[in-house]
GROMACS .gro file of C-alpha atoms in nm:
model
  239
    1ALA     CA    1  14.710   0.233 -11.540
    2CYS     CA    2  14.753  -0.057 -11.283
    3HIS     CA    3  14.796   0.097 -10.881
    4ASP     CA    4  15.122  -0.135 -10.887
    5ASN     CA    5  15.304  -0.186 -11.213
    6PRO     CA    6  15.301  -0.561 -11.289
    7ALA     CA    7  15.500  -0.533 -11.551
    8GLU     CA    8  15.808  -0.696 -11.375
    9PRO     CA    9  15.651  -0.971 -11.229
   10ILE     CA   10  15.499  -1.084 -11.555
   11LYS     CA   11  15.839  -1.062 -11.734
   12GLN     CA   12  15.959  -1.274 -11.460
   13GLN     CA   13  15.700  -1.560 -11.477
   14LEU     CA   14  15.759  -1.552 -11.833
   15GLN     CA   15  16.119  -1.632 -11.819
   16GLU     CA   16  16.068  -1.872 -11.591
   17HIS     CA   17  15.796  -2.072 -11.792
   18CYS     CA   18  15.997  -2.059 -12.120
   19GLN     CA   19  16.296  -2.151 -11.989
   20ARG     CA   20  16.109  -2.468 -11.865
   21VAL     CA   21  15.965  -2.547 -12.184
   22GLU     CA   22  16.322  -2.438 -12.382
   23GLU     CA   23  16.489  -2.687 -12.148
   24HIS     CA   24  16.280  -2.987 -12.260
   25LEU     CA   25  16.221  -2.930 -12.608
   26SER     CA   26  16.611  -2.866 -12.615
   27LYS     CA   27  16.697  -3.214 -12.517
   28VAL     CA   28  16.408  -3.402 -12.701
   29MET     CA   29  16.426  -3.207 -13.044
   30GLU     CA   30  16.737  -3.257 -13.295
   31ILE     CA   31  16.769  -2.882 -13.374
   32SER     CA   32  16.806  -2.658 -13.102
   33CYS     CA   33  16.808  -2.323 -13.294
   34ASP     CA   34  16.486  -2.424 -13.396
   35VAL     CA   35  16.403  -2.421 -13.013
   36GLU     CA   36  16.503  -2.078 -12.953
   37ASP     CA   37  16.295  -1.964 -13.290
   38LEU     CA   38  15.959  -2.132 -13.133
   39ILE     CA   39  16.006  -1.974 -12.786
   40LEU     CA   40  16.063  -1.630 -12.940
   41LEU     CA   41  15.763  -1.675 -13.141
   42SER     CA   42  15.550  -1.769 -12.822
   43ARG     CA   43  15.687  -1.510 -12.641
   44LYS     CA   44  15.581  -1.242 -12.928
   45LEU     CA   45  15.255  -1.393 -12.960
   46TYR     CA   46  15.205  -1.406 -12.554
   47TYR     CA   47  15.221  -1.024 -12.571
   48LYS     CA   48  15.041  -0.931 -12.878
   49MET     CA   49  14.767  -1.182 -12.731
   50LEU     CA   50  14.782  -1.008 -12.375
   51LEU     CA   51  14.746  -0.655 -12.519
   52ALA     CA   52  14.454  -0.799 -12.726
   53PHE     CA   53  14.273  -0.928 -12.445
   54LEU     CA   54  14.328  -0.610 -12.199
   55GLN     CA   55  14.190  -0.393 -12.530
   56ALA     CA   56  13.891  -0.567 -12.535
   57GLU     CA   57  13.812  -0.578 -12.196
   58GLN     CA   58  13.889  -0.215 -12.157
   59GLN     CA   59  13.601  -0.181 -12.407
   60ARG     CA   60  13.374  -0.433 -12.266
   61LEU     CA   61  13.411  -0.293 -11.909
   62ASN     CA   62  13.550   0.056 -11.978
   63VAL     CA   63  13.800   0.043 -11.728
   64ASN     CA   64  14.166   0.072 -11.721
   65ASP     CA   65  14.289  -0.091 -11.409
   66PHE     CA   66  14.356  -0.445 -11.460
   67SER     CA   67  14.562  -0.521 -11.168
   68LYS     CA   68  14.364  -0.811 -11.039
   69LEU     CA   69  14.399  -0.982 -11.373
   70LEU     CA   70  14.710  -0.927 -11.426
   71SER     CA   71  14.814  -1.036 -11.082
   72ASN     CA   72  14.667  -1.381 -11.171
   73ARG     CA   73  14.929  -1.649 -11.253
   74ALA     CA   74  14.714  -1.875 -11.366
   75PHE     CA   75  14.590  -1.626 -11.651
   76HIS     CA   76  14.911  -1.567 -11.744
   77CYS     CA   77  15.015  -1.935 -11.752
   78SER     CA   78  14.712  -2.027 -11.986
   79LEU     CA   79  14.760  -1.768 -12.222
   80LEU     CA   80  15.097  -1.847 -12.257
   81ALA     CA   81  15.004  -2.217 -12.288
   82CYS     CA   82  14.739  -2.104 -12.558
   83CYS     CA   83  15.044  -1.915 -12.731
   84MET     CA   84  15.275  -2.219 -12.747
   85GLU     CA   85  15.022  -2.448 -12.827
   86ALA     CA   86  14.920  -2.248 -13.115
   87VAL     CA   87  15.317  -2.186 -13.242
   88PHE     CA   88  15.375  -2.588 -13.150
   89ALA     CA   89  15.088  -2.690 -13.374
   90ALA     CA   90  15.181  -2.442 -13.651
   91ASN     CA   91  15.495  -2.587 -13.695
   92SER     CA   92  15.418  -2.947 -13.630
   93VAL     CA   93  15.627  -2.981 -13.305
   94ASP     CA   94  15.525  -3.387 -13.271
   95GLU     CA   95  15.761  -3.334 -12.950
   96ALA     CA   96  15.542  -3.109 -12.798
   97ALA     CA   97  15.202  -3.249 -12.866
   98PHE     CA   98  14.897  -3.177 -12.653
   99PRO     CA   99  14.904  -3.179 -12.372
  100THR     CA  100  15.271  -3.158 -12.308
  101VAL     CA  101  15.270  -2.782 -12.267
  102LEU     CA  102  15.023  -2.808 -11.977
  103ASP     CA  103  15.253  -3.065 -11.820
  104LEU     CA  104  15.570  -2.860 -11.864
  105LEU     CA  105  15.395  -2.559 -11.715
  106ASP     CA  106  15.223  -2.763 -11.429
  107LEU     CA  107  14.893  -2.611 -11.571
  108HIS     CA  108  14.555  -2.783 -11.511
  109ALA     CA  109  14.331  -2.876 -11.818
  110PHE     CA  110  14.051  -2.704 -11.655
  111ASP     CA  111  14.201  -2.367 -11.617
  112PHE     CA  112  14.344  -2.408 -11.956
  113ALA     CA  113  14.043  -2.447 -12.128
  114LYS     CA  114  13.885  -2.113 -11.973
  115VAL     CA  115  14.135  -1.922 -12.177
  116ILE     CA  116  14.089  -2.112 -12.531
  117GLU     CA  117  13.764  -1.982 -12.612
  118SER     CA  118  13.902  -1.604 -12.555
  119PHE     CA  119  14.201  -1.673 -12.765
  120VAL     CA  120  14.041  -1.776 -13.043
  121LYS     CA  121  13.784  -1.511 -13.070
  122THR     CA  122  14.067  -1.262 -12.982
  123GLU     CA  123  14.304  -1.342 -13.291
  124PRO     CA  124  14.049  -1.341 -13.585
  125ARG     CA  125  14.340  -1.386 -13.809
  126LEU     CA  126  14.411  -1.771 -13.688
  127PRO     CA  127  14.422  -2.001 -13.934
  128HIS     CA  128  14.171  -2.232 -14.008
  129HIS     CA  129  14.356  -2.555 -13.924
  130LEU     CA  130  14.453  -2.394 -13.599
  131ARG     CA  131  14.123  -2.316 -13.508
  132ALA     CA  132  14.035  -2.691 -13.575
  133HIS     CA  133  14.327  -2.759 -13.358
  134PHE     CA  134  14.206  -2.579 -13.048
  135ALA     CA  135  13.894  -2.711 -13.104
  136ASP     CA  136  13.993  -3.068 -13.091
  137VAL     CA  137  14.203  -2.962 -12.781
  138GLU     CA  138  13.885  -2.811 -12.596
  139ALA     CA  139  13.708  -3.140 -12.666
  140LYS     CA  140  13.981  -3.339 -12.508
  141ILE     CA  141  13.949  -3.131 -12.202
  142LEU     CA  142  13.557  -3.146 -12.195
  143GLU     CA  143  13.526  -3.512 -12.235
  144LEU     CA  144  13.868  -3.663 -12.009
  145LEU     CA  145  14.128  -3.378 -11.901
  146ALA     CA  146  13.908  -3.164 -11.674
  147TRP     CA  147  13.789  -3.441 -11.480
  148ALA     CA  148  14.094  -3.605 -11.360
  149ASP     CA  149  14.177  -3.606 -11.020
  150GLY     CA  150  14.341  -3.329 -10.864
  151SER     CA  151  14.129  -3.103 -11.128
  152PRO     CA  152  14.034  -2.763 -11.004
  153LEU     CA  153  13.685  -2.851 -11.154
  154HIS     CA  154  13.614  -3.054 -10.845
  155ALA     CA  155  13.659  -2.755 -10.614
  156LEU     CA  156  13.447  -2.567 -10.846
  157MET     CA  157  13.149  -2.834 -10.802
  158SER     CA  158  13.179  -2.832 -10.475
  159GLU     CA  159  13.148  -2.456 -10.446
  160TYR     CA  160  12.842  -2.458 -10.669
  161ASP     CA  161  12.671  -2.760 -10.462
  162ALA     CA  162  12.719  -2.550 -10.151
  163ALA     CA  163  12.582  -2.271 -10.276
  164SER     CA  164  12.288  -2.421 -10.454
  165GLU     CA  165  12.197  -2.521 -10.083
  166ALA     CA  166  12.236  -2.269  -9.909
  167THR     CA  167  11.955  -2.052  -9.761
  168ALA     CA  168  12.020  -1.748  -9.823
  169SER     CA  169  11.975  -1.598 -10.181
  170PRO     CA  170  12.129  -1.738 -10.468
  171GLY     CA  171  12.276  -1.454 -10.634
  172PRO     CA  172  12.514  -1.496 -10.907
  173ASN     CA  173  12.863  -1.622 -10.810
  174ARG     CA  174  13.159  -1.719 -10.971
  175ALA     CA  175  13.146  -2.124 -10.939
  176LYS     CA  176  12.730  -2.068 -11.046
  177VAL     CA  177  12.862  -1.870 -11.386
  178ALA     CA  178  13.210  -2.100 -11.434
  179LEU     CA  179  13.077  -2.456 -11.387
  180GLU     CA  180  12.749  -2.371 -11.614
  181GLN     CA  181  12.933  -2.220 -11.877
  182PHE     CA  182  13.153  -2.563 -11.831
  183ILE     CA  183  12.891  -2.779 -11.815
  184LYS     CA  184  12.705  -2.663 -12.117
  185LYS     CA  185  12.968  -2.706 -12.343
  186VAL     CA  186  13.015  -3.060 -12.216
  187TRP     CA  187  12.643  -3.100 -12.307
  188TYR     CA  188  12.710  -3.036 -12.665
  189VAL     CA  189  12.996  -3.266 -12.684
  190ALA     CA  190  12.785  -3.550 -12.528
  191ALA     CA  191  12.487  -3.434 -12.750
  192VAL     CA  192  12.721  -3.531 -13.064
  193ARG     CA  193  12.851  -3.840 -12.915
  194ILE     CA  194  12.498  -3.934 -12.822
  195GLN     CA  195  12.339  -3.856 -13.182
  196GLU     CA  196  12.672  -4.020 -13.370
  197ILE     CA  197  12.622  -4.346 -13.161
  198CYS     CA  198  12.267  -4.379 -13.181
  199THR     CA  199  12.252  -4.322 -13.540
  200ARG     CA  200  12.519  -4.598 -13.600
  201LEU     CA  201  12.314  -4.854 -13.383
  202LEU     CA  202  11.981  -4.758 -13.564
  203LEU     CA  203  11.785  -4.674 -13.218
  204PRO     CA  204  11.434  -4.547 -13.249
  205SER     CA  205  11.394  -4.171 -13.173
  206PHE     CA  206  11.219  -4.223 -12.819
  207LEU     CA  207  11.545  -4.438 -12.718
  208VAL     CA  208  11.754  -4.195 -12.850
  209HIS     CA  209  11.554  -3.902 -12.626
  210GLN     CA  210  11.576  -4.141 -12.303
  211VAL     CA  211  11.940  -4.167 -12.359
  212TRP     CA  212  11.995  -3.787 -12.372
  213ASN     CA  213  11.765  -3.718 -12.062
  214CYS     CA  214  11.969  -4.007 -11.873
  215LEU     CA  215  12.306  -3.795 -11.967
  216LYS     CA  216  12.146  -3.490 -11.876
  217LEU     CA  217  12.042  -3.609 -11.519
  218VAL     CA  218  12.400  -3.734 -11.496
  219LEU     CA  219  12.581  -3.390 -11.554
  220LYS     CA  220  12.305  -3.214 -11.367
  221GLN     CA  221  12.265  -3.408 -11.025
  222CYS     CA  222  12.561  -3.691 -11.047
  223ARG     CA  223  12.856  -3.513 -11.188
  224HIS     CA  224  13.073  -3.703 -10.952
  225LEU     CA  225  13.043  -3.983 -11.189
  226LEU     CA  226  13.247  -3.844 -11.433
  227SER     CA  227  13.561  -3.818 -11.239
  228GLY     CA  228  13.847  -3.979 -11.345
  229ARG     CA  229  13.657  -4.127 -11.632
  230HIS     CA  230  13.620  -4.058 -11.993
  231LEU     CA  231  13.269  -3.918 -12.119
  232ASP     CA  232  13.241  -4.162 -12.358
  233GLN     CA  233  13.215  -4.413 -12.079
  234ILE     CA  234  12.874  -4.255 -11.963
  235VAL     CA  235  12.771  -4.179 -12.319
  236MET     CA  236  12.807  -4.594 -12.350
  237CYS     CA  237  12.665  -4.666 -12.037
  238THR     CA  238  12.325  -4.442 -12.090
  239VAL     CA  239  12.318  -4.612 -12.416
   0.00000   0.00000   0.00000
């Protein structure tokens, strides 16, 4: 249904990415045949999930032409990374422990995080231990990896701030939706950490409330403080 058939470019990208990961694992794993099986499983899961993604979007949007989505290299790379992460975690491949796959695919953690939630929702039969694994991976991205130097998150924050300061009508835009969705998840992780540390320190409720208000201020107006830092550092400083 696409204006230009994207099948060949997708196949070529997949081949390049898989070859890079396979070459690395062949060097660090003892049994090379296991590597071939893992990569084959990842490829199969990738095509299965790509079809499931498109079918879900087709129902949601009532459209058939996904040329724009299917020409997005970051999307394909992120989806493949999710598939590889699932396969490697399911088979306890310590040599490919997170975030090894991101490094091998030269994929930013922030871009990867945008696909995780959809990946987990689109595969209802994903085992509980893999759901827990992806929840842990997402938490690591929210608390640290997405804030690293060179992350696309910084450009998104700049775009968001520029749009907020503009005098024109602030209609919905990509930066606003993407950043607010991400920050909402960071808030949840931060709330859990604050509750845990304040409970351990036996702090009174009014102080816990002040800590939370301080952290909300950081996430709303001083997000640059998180650049290159771990979320737990900010939580401890607010305490």
